[in-house]
Coordinates of C-alpha atoms in Angstrom, one line a residue:
X1 CA 86.1 113.0 86.8
X2 CA 88.2 115.4 88.9
X3 CA 91.9 114.8 89.3
X4 CA 92.0 117.0 92.4
X5 CA 94.3 115.8 95.2
X6 CA 92.9 113.8 98.1
X7 CA 93.8 115.4 101.4
X8 CA 92.4 114.9 104.9
X9 CA 90.7 117.9 106.5
X10 CA 90.3 117.1 110.2
X11 CA 93.8 115.6 110.7
X12 CA 95.3 118.4 108.7
X13 CA 93.8 121.1 110.9
X14 CA 94.7 119.4 114.1
X15 CA 98.3 118.7 113.2
X16 CA 98.9 122.2 111.7
X17 CA 97.6 123.6 115.0
X18 CA 99.9 121.3 116.9
X19 CA 102.9 122.5 114.9
X20 CA 102.2 126.1 116.0
X21 CA 101.7 125.1 119.6
X22 CA 104.8 122.9 119.7
X23 CA 107.0 125.7 118.2
X24 CA 105.6 128.4 120.5
X25 CA 106.0 126.2 123.6
X26 CA 109.5 125.1 122.6
X27 CA 110.5 128.7 122.3
X28 CA 108.9 129.6 125.6
X29 CA 110.6 126.7 127.3
X30 CA 114.0 127.7 126.0
X31 CA 113.5 131.4 127.0
X32 CA 112.2 130.3 130.5
X33 CA 115.5 128.5 131.2
X34 CA 117.9 131.5 131.6
X35 CA 120.6 129.4 133.3
X36 CA 120.4 126.5 130.9
X37 CA 123.6 125.4 129.1
X38 CA 123.7 126.0 125.3
X39 CA 123.6 122.3 124.6
X40 CA 120.5 121.9 126.8
X41 CA 118.8 124.7 124.8
X42 CA 119.9 123.1 121.6
X43 CA 118.5 119.8 122.7
X44 CA 115.1 121.3 123.6
X45 CA 115.1 123.1 120.2
X46 CA 115.9 119.8 118.4
X47 CA 113.2 117.9 120.2
X48 CA 110.6 120.6 119.5
X49 CA 111.6 120.8 115.8
X50 CA 111.4 117.0 115.4
X51 CA 107.9 116.9 116.9
X52 CA 106.9 119.8 114.7
X53 CA 108.4 118.1 111.6
X54 CA 106.5 114.9 112.4
X55 CA 103.2 116.8 112.8
X56 CA 104.0 118.6 109.5
X57 CA 104.4 115.3 107.7
X58 CA 101.0 114.2 109.1
X59 CA 99.4 117.4 107.9
X60 CA 100.8 117.0 104.4
X61 CA 99.7 113.4 103.6
X62 CA 97.9 113.2 100.3
X63 CA 97.2 111.3 97.2
X64 CA 97.5 113.0 93.8
X65 CA 95.9 111.5 90.8
X66 CA 96.8 112.2 87.2
X67 CA 96.2 110.6 83.8
X68 CA 99.0 108.0 84.4
X69 CA 98.4 107.0 88.0
X70 CA 98.4 108.0 91.6
X71 CA 101.1 109.4 93.8
X72 CA 100.4 108.5 97.5
X73 CA 102.3 110.5 100.1
X74 CA 101.9 108.9 103.5
X75 CA 103.6 109.8 106.7
X76 CA 107.0 108.5 105.8
X77 CA 106.9 107.1 102.3
X78 CA 105.8 108.4 98.9
X79 CA 104.7 105.8 96.4
X80 CA 103.9 106.2 92.7
X81 CA 101.4 103.8 91.2
X82 CA 100.1 103.4 87.7
X83 CA 96.4 102.9 87.3
X84 CA 96.7 99.3 86.2
X85 CA 98.6 98.5 89.4
X86 CA 95.6 99.3 91.5
X87 CA 93.1 96.4 91.7
X88 CA 90.5 97.8 94.1
X89 CA 89.8 100.5 96.7
X90 CA 88.6 99.5 100.2
X91 CA 87.2 101.7 102.9
X92 CA 85.2 99.3 105.1
X93 CA 84.0 100.1 108.5
X94 CA 86.8 100.2 111.1
X95 CA 89.5 101.2 108.6
X96 CA 91.1 104.5 109.6
X97 CA 91.9 105.3 105.9
X98 CA 91.5 104.0 102.4
X99 CA 93.4 100.9 101.5
X100 CA 94.4 99.9 97.9
X101 CA 94.7 96.3 96.8
X102 CA 97.5 96.1 94.3
X103 CA 98.1 93.8 91.4
X104 CA 101.2 92.3 93.0
X105 CA 99.2 91.2 96.0
X106 CA 100.3 94.0 98.3
X107 CA 98.1 96.6 99.9
X108 CA 98.8 100.3 100.3
X109 CA 97.2 102.7 102.8
X110 CA 96.1 106.1 101.4
X111 CA 96.3 108.3 104.5
X112 CA 95.0 111.2 102.4
X113 CA 91.4 109.8 102.8
X114 CA 90.7 109.4 106.5
X115 CA 87.6 108.1 108.4
X116 CA 87.8 111.1 110.7
X117 CA 86.5 113.3 107.8
X118 CA 83.1 111.4 107.9
X119 CA 80.9 111.8 104.9
X120 CA 83.6 113.7 103.0
X121 CA 85.9 110.7 103.4
X122 CA 83.2 108.4 102.0
X123 CA 82.7 110.6 99.0
X124 CA 86.4 110.9 98.4
X125 CA 86.8 107.1 98.6
X126 CA 84.0 106.7 96.0
X127 CA 85.8 109.3 93.8
X128 CA 89.1 107.4 94.0
X129 CA 87.3 104.1 93.2
X130 CA 85.7 105.8 90.2
X131 CA 89.0 107.1 89.0
X132 CA 90.5 103.6 89.3
X133 CA 87.6 102.1 87.4
X134 CA 87.8 104.7 84.6
X135 CA 91.5 104.4 84.2
X136 CA 91.7 100.6 84.3
X137 CA 88.7 99.8 82.0
X138 CA 90.1 98.2 78.9
X139 CA 89.7 100.1 75.6
X140 CA 86.9 98.8 73.4
X141 CA 87.9 97.6 69.9
X142 CA 85.5 98.9 67.2

């Protein structure tokens, strides 16, 4: 089973495009205000950079599996889980992204698998569920 990272496609393309648009428009706005005070220009630049940073974070959400567990990088928080901590993988209709049920009773969204990706998202959710099952199956005693 592949340990390739889980990354959204559609959201990634849209947000990377938005990063470029925001940076270009911010620069154009700053240049279009020749009489603006330096603090005003700095304020416009800061707002543009914050919007671009937020879009960049959205574009870089992912979940990276390895032999020991899963590292989930969502919009603001990165969480490291071992395989035994993951009880189940849910991706029911209406959910915007995969949700993990954890052994401590909590849930964790996996924004790296998003409903907007359609059939690819369904396949990736199945792949994640298979990885969880493979890594949490108790060893057989011979």
